[in-house]
Amino acid sequence: MEAHPQRKSGSITQKPIDCLLSINVKSDKQYKKDEQLQKLLDQYIINLSEETIQSQGHVSESKLAELSRLEHLAHLNKSTLPPRAKKRWPVITLLAVTLIIVSLLLFARVSSTEIELDLSLSEVSFRLPEEQVLTNEIRLSSLGVSGIQEMELPRSATKEAQIIQTLENKGSAIRLTPVINDQQNNSVTLAAIILPARSRINISPGEIPQQYRLSIRSEQMDLRAAVDGIIEMAQAGAPPEQANFLSPKTIVFKSGSEEINLDMNFLTGTKSIFPRQLLADSLSLFNVDEHSNADNTNTIIRHVSTVLSGTLYFESLGGKEKQLRPAQEIRFESSTGEIRTLDFKDDHIALTFHGTVQGMTTGGDKNRVSLMPTYLEWLSARHGLSLLWGTTLYFFGLLVSIAGWWRAKQ
C-alpha cells in the first residue's frame, strides 16, 4: 500500500517537466512551419513578379487573390506563435569583452619603458655591459688602495723595486700622499681605468670629508698610479715612510677575487672624472646597512635608499615628470642604458641616466607600488589620435549592436 503513493508522487513531479518539454517541441515545430510558409510566400511573390514583367503588366486576378490569401495565412500563423525568449548572451558577451579591454588598458602595465633620471645621490652602483674606460686620468691629493692581491713598487732614491703579495682574502692596502713643499712639485696621478665587461662599480662617500670611494669588483685587473717626487707611503700594518722618486714612476696594483677599493681625495678644481655617455646596466640606488651586536651573534641587514632628490622622466610618455622625495625607494628588475653624466659634488653624487627599464617600483618590500606606465597611458601618449578614433568607433558599434538587438526582440 505504501509503494503506490510514491509512484503517484513521482508521476506528479514528472508531469510539469513533460509538459515543458512538449511545449518547447511544439514551439520549435511552429517556428519551422512559419519559416517554411514565409519562404513559400516569398517565392510566390518572385514568380508572380516575373510573370507580370513578361506579360507587360498583366496580373491575373485569381493569382492576386491567391497571393492575398497566402499572405493573410502567413500573418495569421505568425500571430499564433508564442513569443520567443530574448537571448541575453550577445549583450552579456559584448559587455564582458568591453570590461576586459577597459581593465587591460587601466590596470595592465607595459613590460618595459624608456626613462631618464636626474638624481642627487649619496651612493650609486651599476655594472658595465662591455669593456670601457671608467675614469679619465686623475691627479690626486691622496690615493688609498685596498683589496690588493699584488703590488709592484718601483725603485726610488732610497729603496729598490719590490713586489708585495698577500695570501689573505682581503688583500693588502696602501695610501699614497704627495708631500707638500715649495721646492718640489710632488704628485700622485691615477691612470685611466679600463675595465672588462660585467665589472661591478660602486661609488660612495669616503671616511673623511671631500673623499670618495670607488669600489670595483671584476676579474683579474691591473690599476696603475704614476708617482713623482717625494711620496709618503703608508702600508697596512706598517708605519708611514717616504720615498723619493727622482723621475715619474708607475706603481701597479693587481686585484684578486675580492673587490678593490680606491679612496680618492681630489685636488681643488678637478673636473671630468668620468667620461660622458658611460654604458651601464643593473643600476642600483641602494646601499647595504649592516649592524651586528657585540658578539656577532645577530646581524641586521637593511637596504637603504641613496636618493637625496631628483626627477624621474617617462620618455615613452612624452617626458612626463615625477619628482622623487628624499630616501624614496626606486627599484628595477632590470635596467639598460647609459650614464650621461656622473660627477662628484661637495655633498652628493650627481647622476643622469637614460635607458630602458623593467619592473620599476617604489615603496617598501611589503607595500611596493609599480611605476610602470599602464597601456592606457602609453597609448594616449604615443597614439592619442588613434586611441580617440578607435574608442569612439568601438563604443559607437557597441551601442548600435545593442540597439539592433533590442529592436529585433521587440
Short mmCIF file of C-alpha atoms in Angstrom, two decimals:
data_model
loop_
_atom_site.label_atom_id
_atom_site.label_comp_id
_atom_site.label_asym_id
_atom_site.label_seq_id
_atom_site.Cartn_x
_atom_site.Cartn_y
_atom_site.Cartn_z
CA MET A 1 0.00 0.00 0.00
CA GLU A 2 2.90 2.44 0.71
CA ALA A 3 4.58 1.94 -2.65
CA HIS A 4 1.57 3.26 -4.55
CA PRO A 5 1.74 6.88 -3.27
CA GLN A 6 5.47 7.03 -4.15
CA ARG A 7 4.72 6.08 -7.78
CA LYS A 8 1.93 8.67 -7.79
CA SER A 9 4.26 11.34 -6.38
CA GLY A 10 6.85 10.53 -9.00
CA SER A 11 4.28 10.85 -11.80
CA ILE A 12 3.11 14.20 -10.43
CA THR A 13 6.69 15.53 -10.41
CA GLN A 14 7.32 14.26 -13.90
CA LYS A 15 4.20 15.84 -15.47
CA PRO A 16 5.31 19.52 -15.39
CA ILE A 17 8.66 18.58 -16.90
CA ASP A 18 6.96 16.57 -19.67
CA CYS A 19 4.61 19.49 -20.31
CA LEU A 20 7.50 21.94 -20.62
CA LEU A 21 9.37 19.66 -22.99
CA SER A 22 6.21 19.19 -25.04
CA ILE A 23 5.66 22.95 -25.23
CA ASN A 24 9.24 23.55 -26.35
CA VAL A 25 8.97 20.86 -29.04
CA LYS A 26 5.66 22.32 -30.30
CA SER A 27 7.14 25.83 -30.35
CA ASP A 28 10.11 24.69 -32.42
CA LYS A 29 7.75 22.97 -34.92
CA GLN A 30 5.57 26.09 -35.16
CA TYR A 31 8.60 28.30 -35.87
CA LYS A 32 9.79 25.89 -38.55
CA LYS A 33 6.35 25.92 -40.20
CA ASP A 34 6.33 29.72 -40.06
CA GLU A 35 9.70 29.83 -41.79
CA GLN A 36 8.53 27.40 -44.47
CA LEU A 37 5.33 29.41 -45.03
CA GLN A 38 7.29 32.66 -45.30
CA LYS A 39 9.69 31.12 -47.84
CA LEU A 40 6.69 29.89 -49.84
CA LEU A 41 5.18 33.40 -49.80
CA ASP A 42 8.45 34.98 -50.89
CA GLN A 43 8.86 32.53 -53.74
CA TYR A 44 5.25 33.08 -54.87
CA ILE A 45 5.83 36.85 -54.96
CA ILE A 46 9.01 36.41 -57.03
CA ASN A 47 7.27 34.13 -59.53
CA LEU A 48 4.27 36.42 -59.84
CA SER A 49 6.54 39.45 -60.35
CA GLU A 50 8.37 37.69 -63.21
CA GLU A 51 5.10 36.74 -64.86
CA THR A 52 3.87 40.33 -64.56
CA ILE A 53 7.03 41.66 -66.21
CA GLN A 54 6.82 39.14 -69.03
CA SER A 55 3.11 39.94 -69.65
CA GLN A 56 3.78 43.69 -69.78
CA GLY A 57 1.99 44.42 -66.50
CA HIS A 58 -0.92 41.99 -66.80
CA VAL A 59 -1.72 40.35 -63.45
CA SER A 60 -4.16 37.54 -63.05
CA GLU A 61 -6.86 38.37 -60.51
CA SER A 62 -7.01 34.76 -59.38
CA LYS A 63 -3.27 34.75 -58.64
CA LEU A 64 -3.54 38.06 -56.80
CA ALA A 65 -6.37 36.63 -54.71
CA GLU A 66 -4.33 33.53 -54.05
CA LEU A 67 -1.36 35.71 -53.06
CA SER A 68 -3.58 37.72 -50.73
CA ARG A 69 -4.92 34.56 -49.08
CA LEU A 70 -1.39 33.19 -48.70
CA GLU A 71 -0.20 36.45 -47.17
CA HIS A 72 -3.18 36.51 -44.82
CA LEU A 73 -2.47 32.93 -43.81
CA ALA A 74 1.19 33.74 -43.08
CA HIS A 75 0.08 36.69 -40.96
CA LEU A 76 -2.40 34.56 -39.01
CA ASN A 77 0.19 31.86 -38.44
CA LYS A 78 2.71 34.42 -37.16
CA SER A 79 0.15 35.86 -34.74
CA THR A 80 -0.37 32.45 -33.17
CA LEU A 81 3.34 31.92 -32.48
CA PRO A 82 4.39 32.11 -28.83
CA PRO A 83 6.86 34.93 -28.07
CA ARG A 84 10.47 33.85 -28.27
CA ALA A 85 12.62 34.28 -25.19
CA LYS A 86 15.24 37.00 -25.64
CA LYS A 87 18.76 35.69 -25.85
CA ARG A 88 20.82 37.71 -23.44
CA TRP A 89 24.22 36.18 -24.16
CA PRO A 90 25.10 38.56 -27.05
CA VAL A 91 24.75 41.62 -24.79
CA ILE A 92 26.49 39.89 -21.89
CA THR A 93 29.36 38.87 -24.19
CA LEU A 94 29.74 42.40 -25.53
CA LEU A 95 29.78 43.88 -22.04
CA ALA A 96 32.27 41.26 -20.82
CA VAL A 97 34.61 41.93 -23.75
CA THR A 98 34.34 45.68 -23.13
CA LEU A 99 35.09 45.20 -19.43
CA ILE A 100 38.14 43.08 -20.22
CA ILE A 101 39.50 45.63 -22.70
CA VAL A 102 38.98 48.55 -20.31
CA SER A 103 40.54 46.59 -17.43
CA LEU A 104 43.61 45.79 -19.52
CA LEU A 105 44.01 49.42 -20.53
CA LEU A 106 43.58 50.74 -16.99
CA PHE A 107 45.47 48.15 -14.93
CA ALA A 108 47.81 46.15 -17.18
CA ARG A 109 51.27 47.71 -17.42
CA VAL A 110 53.84 47.69 -20.18
CA SER A 111 56.73 45.28 -19.76
CA SER A 112 59.44 47.89 -20.39
CA THR A 113 59.64 51.66 -20.66
CA GLU A 114 62.16 54.34 -21.55
CA ILE A 115 63.10 56.71 -18.74
CA GLU A 116 65.59 59.38 -17.78
CA LEU A 117 66.81 60.00 -14.24
CA ASP A 118 68.29 63.25 -12.93
CA LEU A 119 69.34 62.45 -9.37
CA SER A 120 71.33 63.61 -6.38
CA LEU A 121 72.64 60.52 -4.59
CA SER A 122 74.69 59.55 -1.59
CA GLU A 123 75.76 56.30 -3.31
CA VAL A 124 75.24 54.53 -6.63
CA SER A 125 76.06 51.13 -8.06
CA PHE A 126 75.99 49.81 -11.64
CA ARG A 127 77.55 47.28 -13.98
CA LEU A 128 79.45 47.72 -17.23
CA PRO A 129 77.89 45.67 -20.07
CA GLU A 130 81.07 45.86 -22.15
CA GLU A 131 84.74 46.82 -21.83
CA GLN A 132 85.00 50.57 -21.23
CA VAL A 133 87.11 53.38 -19.87
CA LEU A 134 85.63 54.07 -16.44
CA THR A 135 87.69 57.12 -15.41
CA ASN A 136 89.99 59.58 -17.04
CA GLU A 137 93.50 60.21 -15.73
CA ILE A 138 93.14 61.93 -12.32
CA ARG A 139 95.72 63.86 -10.32
CA LEU A 140 95.01 63.41 -6.61
CA SER A 141 95.98 64.93 -3.30
CA SER A 142 95.81 61.44 -1.78
CA LEU A 143 95.12 57.90 -3.01
CA GLY A 144 94.25 54.91 -0.85
CA VAL A 145 94.04 51.44 -2.40
CA SER A 146 92.78 48.34 -0.55
CA GLY A 147 91.92 44.79 -1.56
CA ILE A 148 95.24 44.42 -3.43
CA GLN A 149 96.45 40.91 -4.18
CA GLU A 150 99.77 42.03 -5.58
CA MET A 151 101.57 45.40 -5.68
CA GLU A 152 104.63 46.35 -7.72
CA LEU A 153 106.60 49.25 -6.19
CA PRO A 154 109.19 50.89 -8.46
CA ARG A 155 112.71 51.84 -7.45
CA SER A 156 113.18 55.12 -5.55
CA ALA A 157 116.20 57.08 -4.33
CA THR A 158 116.10 55.20 -1.03
CA LYS A 159 114.64 51.77 -1.93
CA GLU A 160 114.96 49.10 -4.54
CA ALA A 161 111.96 47.94 -6.58
CA GLN A 162 109.89 45.28 -4.88
CA ILE A 163 106.80 43.15 -5.36
CA ILE A 164 104.46 42.73 -2.40
CA GLN A 165 101.99 39.83 -2.44
CA THR A 166 99.38 38.77 0.06
CA LEU A 167 97.69 35.45 0.60
CA GLU A 168 94.90 36.92 2.67
CA ASN A 169 91.45 37.03 1.11
CA LYS A 170 91.00 40.71 1.92
CA GLY A 171 94.31 41.69 0.34
CA SER A 172 96.66 44.45 1.44
CA ALA A 173 96.23 48.22 1.49
CA ILE A 174 98.36 51.30 0.92
CA ARG A 175 97.92 55.05 0.97
CA LEU A 176 99.96 57.38 -1.27
CA THR A 177 100.19 61.07 -0.35
CA PRO A 178 102.47 63.59 -2.09
CA VAL A 179 104.47 65.64 0.40
CA ILE A 180 103.70 69.34 0.11
CA ASN A 181 106.74 71.62 -0.13
CA ASP A 182 107.75 74.69 -2.11
CA GLN A 183 110.91 73.21 -3.57
CA GLN A 184 109.48 70.26 -5.48
CA ASN A 185 106.26 69.51 -7.36
CA ASN A 186 105.31 66.13 -5.90
CA SER A 187 102.33 64.29 -7.39
CA VAL A 188 100.20 61.13 -7.42
CA THR A 189 98.24 60.52 -10.62
CA LEU A 190 95.77 57.67 -11.07
CA ALA A 191 95.91 56.37 -14.64
CA ALA A 192 92.77 55.95 -16.70
CA ILE A 193 90.86 52.87 -15.51
CA ILE A 194 89.84 50.42 -18.24
CA LEU A 195 87.58 47.63 -17.05
CA PRO A 196 86.30 44.44 -18.72
CA ALA A 197 82.64 43.65 -19.34
CA ARG A 198 80.44 42.71 -16.36
CA SER A 199 82.59 44.70 -13.89
CA ARG A 200 80.54 45.94 -10.93
CA ILE A 201 81.08 49.55 -9.82
CA ASN A 202 80.06 51.20 -6.56
CA ILE A 203 80.64 54.88 -5.79
CA SER A 204 80.14 56.29 -2.30
CA PRO A 205 81.50 58.98 0.05
CA GLY A 206 84.73 58.11 1.83
CA GLU A 207 85.52 58.10 5.51
CA ILE A 208 86.69 61.74 5.60
CA PRO A 209 85.17 64.91 4.05
CA GLN A 210 85.86 65.54 0.34
CA GLN A 211 86.87 61.93 -0.11
CA TYR A 212 85.08 59.44 -2.37
CA ARG A 213 85.41 55.69 -2.60
CA LEU A 214 85.37 53.85 -5.91
CA SER A 215 84.81 50.10 -5.40
CA ILE A 216 85.38 47.74 -8.32
CA ARG A 217 84.51 44.05 -8.43
CA SER A 218 85.87 42.37 -11.51
CA GLU A 219 88.02 39.54 -12.73
CA GLN A 220 91.79 39.95 -12.65
CA MET A 221 92.64 43.58 -13.39
CA ASP A 222 95.59 45.95 -13.10
CA LEU A 223 95.39 49.53 -11.88
CA ARG A 224 98.24 51.98 -12.22
CA ALA A 225 99.27 55.15 -10.44
CA ALA A 226 102.10 57.44 -11.50
CA VAL A 227 104.23 58.88 -8.67
CA ASP A 228 106.75 61.69 -8.93
CA GLY A 229 108.82 63.39 -6.22
CA ILE A 230 108.55 62.75 -2.51
CA ILE A 231 105.62 60.47 -1.69
CA GLU A 232 104.51 59.33 1.74
CA MET A 233 103.62 55.63 1.55
CA ALA A 234 101.58 54.12 4.37
CA GLN A 235 101.04 50.37 4.13
CA ALA A 236 98.58 48.50 6.30
CA GLY A 237 100.25 47.29 9.48
CA ALA A 238 103.44 49.34 8.98
CA PRO A 239 104.49 52.91 9.89
CA PRO A 240 104.42 55.54 7.11
CA GLU A 241 107.65 56.13 5.21
CA GLN A 242 108.71 58.50 2.48
CA ALA A 243 110.07 57.54 -0.91
CA ASN A 244 111.74 59.97 -3.29
CA PHE A 245 111.10 59.24 -6.95
CA LEU A 246 113.58 61.32 -8.93
CA SER A 247 111.58 60.75 -12.13
CA PRO A 248 107.97 59.68 -12.79
CA LYS A 249 107.45 56.03 -11.91
CA THR A 250 104.46 53.69 -12.05
CA ILE A 251 103.00 51.63 -9.21
CA VAL A 252 100.94 48.62 -10.36
CA PHE A 253 98.06 47.26 -8.27
CA LYS A 254 96.69 43.80 -9.11
CA SER A 255 93.35 42.64 -7.77
CA GLY A 256 92.30 39.16 -6.70
CA SER A 257 88.85 37.64 -6.34
CA GLU A 258 87.71 40.32 -3.89
CA GLU A 259 86.74 43.85 -4.83
CA ILE A 260 89.34 46.59 -4.86
CA ASN A 261 88.62 49.97 -3.23
CA LEU A 262 90.07 53.31 -4.26
CA ASP A 263 89.78 56.15 -1.72
CA MET A 264 90.43 59.34 -3.70
CA ASN A 265 90.96 62.89 -2.49
CA PHE A 266 90.73 65.32 -5.39
CA LEU A 267 92.69 68.48 -5.93
CA THR A 268 90.71 71.72 -5.93
CA GLY A 269 89.14 72.37 -9.32
CA THR A 270 89.32 68.75 -10.53
CA LYS A 271 86.79 68.13 -13.30
CA SER A 272 85.74 65.41 -15.76
CA ILE A 273 86.47 62.39 -13.61
CA PHE A 274 84.20 60.10 -15.61
CA PRO A 275 83.75 60.09 -19.40
CA ARG A 276 80.43 61.13 -20.95
CA GLN A 277 77.88 58.52 -22.04
CA LEU A 278 79.09 55.61 -19.99
CA LEU A 279 77.18 52.44 -20.92
CA ALA A 280 75.70 50.82 -17.82
CA ASP A 281 73.10 48.30 -16.67
CA SER A 282 71.80 46.85 -13.39
CA LEU A 283 71.54 50.31 -11.86
CA SER A 284 71.08 50.22 -8.06
CA LEU A 285 70.08 53.16 -5.88
CA PHE A 286 70.56 51.38 -2.52
CA ASN A 287 73.30 50.73 -0.05
CA VAL A 288 73.51 47.86 2.41
CA ASP A 289 73.26 48.94 6.05
CA GLU A 290 74.59 46.14 8.27
CA HIS A 291 74.61 46.12 12.08
CA SER A 292 75.81 43.37 14.44
CA ASN A 293 75.71 43.03 18.20
CA ALA A 294 78.85 42.83 20.37
CA ASP A 295 79.39 39.06 19.98
CA ASN A 296 78.29 38.99 16.30
CA THR A 297 75.51 36.50 17.03
CA ASN A 298 72.83 38.66 15.46
CA THR A 299 73.19 40.70 12.28
CA ILE A 300 70.58 43.07 10.90
CA ILE A 301 70.84 43.94 7.20
CA ARG A 302 68.80 46.71 5.61
CA HIS A 303 68.70 48.12 2.09
CA VAL A 304 68.56 51.91 2.41
CA SER A 305 67.69 54.24 -0.46
CA THR A 306 70.52 56.57 -1.53
CA VAL A 307 68.23 59.05 -3.29
CA LEU A 308 68.59 62.57 -1.90
CA SER A 309 66.41 64.27 -4.50
CA GLY A 310 65.74 64.15 -8.21
CA THR A 311 63.31 63.77 -11.07
CA LEU A 312 62.12 60.74 -13.00
CA TYR A 313 61.18 61.41 -16.63
CA PHE A 314 58.98 58.96 -18.57
CA GLU A 315 60.36 59.36 -22.09
CA SER A 316 57.78 56.94 -23.51
CA LEU A 317 55.02 59.20 -22.12
CA GLY A 318 56.28 62.34 -23.77
CA GLY A 319 58.63 63.34 -20.95
CA LYS A 320 56.11 63.13 -18.10
CA GLU A 321 57.84 64.07 -14.82
CA LYS A 322 57.74 62.55 -11.36
CA GLN A 323 59.52 64.29 -8.51
CA LEU A 324 61.35 61.95 -6.13
CA ARG A 325 61.39 62.57 -2.39
CA PRO A 326 64.48 62.16 -0.19
CA ALA A 327 65.11 58.46 0.56
CA GLN A 328 62.32 57.37 -1.81
CA GLU A 329 62.96 53.79 -2.86
CA ILE A 330 63.28 53.14 -6.59
CA ARG A 331 63.93 49.58 -7.74
CA PHE A 332 64.39 47.99 -11.17
CA GLU A 333 64.12 44.35 -12.14
CA SER A 334 66.45 45.24 -14.99
CA SER A 335 67.88 48.44 -16.44
CA THR A 336 69.96 49.06 -19.55
CA GLY A 337 71.16 52.38 -20.89
CA GLU A 338 73.85 55.00 -20.48
CA ILE A 339 75.05 57.24 -17.69
CA ARG A 340 75.20 60.60 -19.42
CA THR A 341 76.80 62.49 -16.54
CA LEU A 342 78.39 61.33 -13.29
CA ASP A 343 80.04 63.97 -11.14
CA PHE A 344 81.23 64.38 -7.58
CA LYS A 345 79.74 67.40 -5.84
CA ASP A 346 80.50 68.86 -2.40
CA ASP A 347 77.99 66.72 -0.53
CA HIS A 348 76.49 64.33 -3.09
CA ILE A 349 76.87 62.44 -6.37
CA ALA A 350 75.12 63.95 -9.40
CA LEU A 351 73.85 61.36 -11.88
CA THR A 352 71.84 61.48 -15.09
CA PHE A 353 70.81 58.13 -16.58
CA HIS A 354 68.89 57.41 -19.78
CA GLY A 355 67.76 53.92 -20.64
CA THR A 356 65.12 51.21 -20.73
CA VAL A 357 63.91 49.60 -17.51
CA GLN A 358 61.63 46.74 -16.50
CA GLY A 359 59.78 46.16 -13.23
CA MET A 360 60.25 49.70 -11.89
CA THR A 361 58.68 50.01 -8.42
CA THR A 362 58.69 52.28 -5.41
CA GLY A 363 57.87 51.74 -1.74
CA GLY A 364 58.98 49.16 0.78
CA ASP A 365 59.08 45.40 0.41
CA LYS A 366 55.59 44.98 1.91
CA ASN A 367 53.81 47.78 0.03
CA ARG A 368 55.66 48.02 -3.26
CA VAL A 369 53.89 50.01 -5.99
CA SER A 370 54.61 49.71 -9.69
CA LEU A 371 55.73 52.82 -11.55
CA MET A 372 55.50 51.21 -14.97
CA PRO A 373 53.02 53.03 -17.26
CA THR A 374 49.65 51.42 -17.98
CA TYR A 375 48.72 50.58 -21.54
CA LEU A 376 46.16 53.40 -21.49
CA GLU A 377 48.88 55.92 -20.53
CA TRP A 378 51.22 54.52 -23.16
CA LEU A 379 48.59 54.56 -25.92
CA SER A 380 47.34 58.04 -25.06
CA ALA A 381 50.92 59.40 -25.12
CA ARG A 382 52.14 57.57 -28.24
CA HIS A 383 48.94 57.06 -30.25
CA GLY A 384 46.50 59.59 -28.81
CA LEU A 385 44.57 60.29 -32.03
CA SER A 386 44.34 56.61 -32.96
CA LEU A 387 43.13 55.79 -29.44
CA LEU A 388 40.45 58.50 -29.64
CA TRP A 389 39.10 57.35 -33.01
CA GLY A 390 39.32 53.67 -32.10
CA THR A 391 37.49 54.17 -28.80
CA THR A 392 34.80 56.27 -30.45
CA LEU A 393 34.18 53.73 -33.22
CA TYR A 394 34.20 50.82 -30.80
CA PHE A 395 31.61 52.27 -28.44
CA PHE A 396 29.50 53.52 -31.37
CA GLY A 397 29.47 50.00 -32.78
CA LEU A 398 28.68 48.61 -29.34
CA LEU A 399 25.68 50.92 -28.92
CA VAL A 400 24.42 50.18 -32.44
CA SER A 401 24.68 46.42 -31.78
CA ILE A 402 22.78 46.66 -28.51
CA ALA A 403 20.10 48.88 -30.09
CA GLY A 404 19.71 46.48 -33.02
CA TRP A 405 19.44 43.51 -30.68
CA TRP A 406 16.83 45.30 -28.62
CA ARG A 407 14.68 46.29 -31.61
CA ALA A 408 14.89 42.78 -33.04
CA LYS A 409 13.42 41.35 -29.86
CA GLN A 410 10.50 43.75 -29.55
#
